[in-house]
Short mmCIF file of C-alpha atoms in Angstrom, two decimals:
data_model
loop_
_atom_site.label_atom_id
_atom_site.label_comp_id
_atom_site.label_asym_id
_atom_site.label_seq_id
_atom_site.Cartn_x
_atom_site.Cartn_y
_atom_site.Cartn_z
CA MET A 1 -9.24 0.21 -12.55
CA ASN A 2 -6.62 -2.74 -12.76
CA PHE A 3 -5.50 -2.27 -9.10
CA LEU A 4 -9.30 -2.74 -7.84
CA LYS A 5 -8.73 -5.88 -9.03
CA ARG A 6 -5.96 -6.73 -7.56
CA LEU A 7 -7.18 -5.78 -4.24
CA LEU A 8 -9.98 -8.51 -4.91
CA GLY A 9 -7.77 -11.33 -5.90
CA LEU A 10 -5.81 -10.13 -2.08
CA LYS A 11 -9.23 -11.80 -0.17
CA GLN A 12 -9.01 -14.81 -2.29
CA ALA A 13 -4.81 -15.56 -2.02
CA VAL A 14 -5.30 -14.89 2.01
CA THR A 15 -7.54 -17.37 2.34
CA SER A 16 -5.87 -19.55 0.00
CA SER A 17 -3.10 -21.66 0.98
CA SER A 18 -0.51 -20.07 -0.97
CA SER A 19 3.05 -19.82 0.28
CA SER A 20 3.26 -16.43 -0.74
CA VAL A 21 1.06 -14.88 1.14
CA VAL A 22 2.80 -13.54 4.22
CA ASN A 23 0.68 -11.91 7.62
CA SER A 24 0.83 -10.33 10.70
CA PRO A 25 0.96 -11.12 13.33
CA THR A 26 3.00 -14.18 13.09
CA VAL A 27 6.46 -15.46 14.44
CA ASP A 28 8.28 -14.75 11.61
CA PHE A 29 6.46 -10.94 10.56
CA PRO A 30 5.36 -10.01 14.22
CA THR A 31 4.23 -6.42 12.91
CA PRO A 32 2.54 -5.30 9.41
CA ARG A 33 5.94 -3.28 9.18
CA HIS A 34 7.80 -6.64 9.04
CA VAL A 35 5.33 -7.74 6.25
CA TYR A 36 5.88 -4.36 4.61
CA SER A 37 9.66 -4.91 4.58
CA HIS A 38 9.49 -8.66 3.52
CA LEU A 39 7.16 -8.21 0.61
CA LEU A 40 8.33 -4.45 -0.54
CA SER A 41 12.18 -6.69 -0.94
CA ARG A 42 10.87 -8.81 -2.99
CA LEU A 43 10.03 -6.67 -6.18
CA THR A 44 12.33 -7.61 -8.88
CA GLY A 45 11.94 -4.46 -10.92
CA GLY A 46 9.68 -5.62 -13.56
CA TYR A 47 7.12 -3.71 -15.16
CA GLY A 48 3.89 -4.04 -13.17
CA GLU A 49 4.98 -6.25 -10.58
CA PHE A 50 3.11 -5.86 -7.56
CA ALA A 51 3.08 -5.99 -3.56
CA MET A 52 -0.58 -5.70 -2.04
CA PHE A 53 -1.37 -5.33 2.00
CA SER A 54 -4.77 -5.23 2.84
CA LYS A 55 -5.73 -5.16 6.90
CA LEU A 56 -7.81 -8.99 6.93
CA GLU A 57 -11.27 -9.11 7.47
CA ALA A 58 -11.43 -4.90 6.06
CA SER A 59 -11.47 -4.97 2.03
CA ASP A 60 -11.74 -1.32 2.28
CA GLN A 61 -8.09 -0.74 3.86
CA TRP A 62 -5.57 -1.45 0.81
CA VAL A 63 -2.39 -0.31 -0.23
CA GLN A 64 -0.64 -1.48 -3.27
CA VAL A 65 3.23 -0.38 -4.33
CA THR A 66 3.06 -1.80 -8.03
CA GLU A 67 6.66 -0.72 -10.11
CA LEU A 68 6.26 0.79 -13.68
CA HIS A 69 8.18 1.58 -16.72
CA ASP A 70 12.28 3.62 -15.97
CA GLU A 71 12.48 2.97 -12.49
CA VAL A 72 9.01 4.38 -11.69
CA ILE A 73 6.71 3.17 -8.57
CA GLU A 74 2.83 4.06 -8.17
CA LEU A 75 1.81 3.95 -4.82
CA ASN A 76 -2.51 3.48 -4.72
CA PHE A 77 -4.49 3.38 -1.17
CA ALA A 78 -8.01 3.36 -0.58
CA TYR A 79 -8.90 6.93 0.07
CA PRO A 80 -12.18 7.16 2.33
CA TYR A 81 -11.73 11.22 2.91
CA ASP A 82 -13.50 14.02 0.86
CA GLU A 83 -10.09 16.05 0.47
CA ASN A 84 -7.69 16.39 -1.97
CA PRO A 85 -4.88 14.09 -0.57
CA ASP A 86 -1.94 16.62 -0.50
CA LEU A 87 -4.24 18.47 2.05
CA ARG A 88 -4.74 15.45 4.39
CA PHE A 89 -0.95 14.16 4.58
CA VAL A 90 -0.19 18.12 5.12
CA THR A 91 -2.68 17.53 8.79
CA THR A 92 -1.44 14.46 9.23
CA GLY A 93 2.28 14.46 8.49
CA ILE A 94 2.32 11.92 6.25
CA GLU A 95 6.16 12.43 4.23
CA MET A 96 5.84 11.15 0.67
CA PRO A 97 8.70 10.01 -1.54
CA GLU A 98 10.89 12.75 -3.04
CA GLY A 99 9.41 13.93 -6.44
CA SER A 100 5.71 12.20 -5.02
CA ALA A 101 2.51 13.26 -7.95
CA LEU A 102 -0.89 13.20 -7.30
CA SER A 103 -1.76 11.42 -10.18
CA ARG A 104 -5.65 10.07 -9.70
CA TRP A 105 -7.96 9.83 -6.78
CA GLN A 106 -11.52 9.15 -6.11
CA ALA A 107 -13.37 11.18 -3.30
CA GLY A 108 -14.19 8.46 -0.45
CA SER A 109 -12.52 5.82 -2.50
CA TYR A 110 -8.56 5.39 -3.16
CA ALA A 111 -6.03 8.22 -4.97
CA SER A 112 -3.08 7.14 -6.73
CA TYR A 113 1.01 8.54 -6.30
CA THR A 114 3.60 8.34 -8.21
CA PHE A 115 7.72 8.82 -7.66
CA PRO A 116 10.82 7.89 -8.80
CA LYS A 117 12.13 4.56 -7.27
CA CYS A 118 13.83 5.29 -3.80
CA PRO A 119 15.24 3.44 -0.78
CA SER A 120 13.10 0.58 -0.03
CA THR A 121 12.83 1.85 4.16
CA GLN A 122 11.47 5.07 3.24
CA LEU A 123 8.95 3.40 0.66
CA VAL A 124 8.22 1.07 4.34
CA ASN A 125 7.62 4.20 6.06
CA CYS A 126 5.45 4.97 3.80
CA VAL A 127 3.18 2.09 4.09
CA ASP A 128 3.23 2.16 7.63
CA ASP A 129 1.94 5.68 7.80
CA LEU A 130 -0.86 5.05 4.93
CA PHE A 131 -1.81 2.29 7.41
CA ASN A 132 -1.92 4.44 10.19
CA LYS A 133 -2.55 7.76 10.21
CA ILE A 134 -4.82 7.92 6.59
CA LEU A 135 -6.38 3.84 7.44
CA HIS A 136 -6.28 3.53 10.96
CA VAL A 137 -5.05 0.66 11.24
CA SER A 138 -2.88 0.03 14.34
CA ASP A 139 0.79 -2.41 14.21
CA THR A 140 -1.69 -5.07 16.89
CA ASP A 141 -4.76 -5.23 13.29
CA LEU A 142 -4.06 -8.17 11.11
CA ILE A 143 -2.13 -7.14 7.46
CA GLY A 144 -1.77 -9.32 5.28
CA GLY A 145 0.20 -9.29 1.65
CA TRP A 146 1.43 -10.68 -1.41
CA VAL A 147 3.65 -10.04 -4.56
CA GLY A 148 1.85 -10.47 -8.03
#
């Protein structure tokens, strides 16, 4: 699983002195939403380019946004539940971008969706919802992220 390898790279990157890693809360990024917005805005549309986010000190709480071919986005995230993600999204009120399709998932591990490229504000809202409603990360938790 390519995105799981990238997740392991996040833990190393967050602990390095790389200037491409951003964290919240800081003066420049006071909330996780600021981190999501900043890093998603840095994606240029190149195939395989991604933004990775994780709760610091909890490598099992992560979300990855990857740009694929033909203006398609893949959204991968930790998924600690046994039920189908589509069902959980209905009960938690998460709205995925239009055209979203569950592409793969493994109960208790991860889920992946693909959808056409959408406005960045919609993508930021989706990432924020996943952290808040699926992974139970609050706005006061330490979030790190980077673009690769």
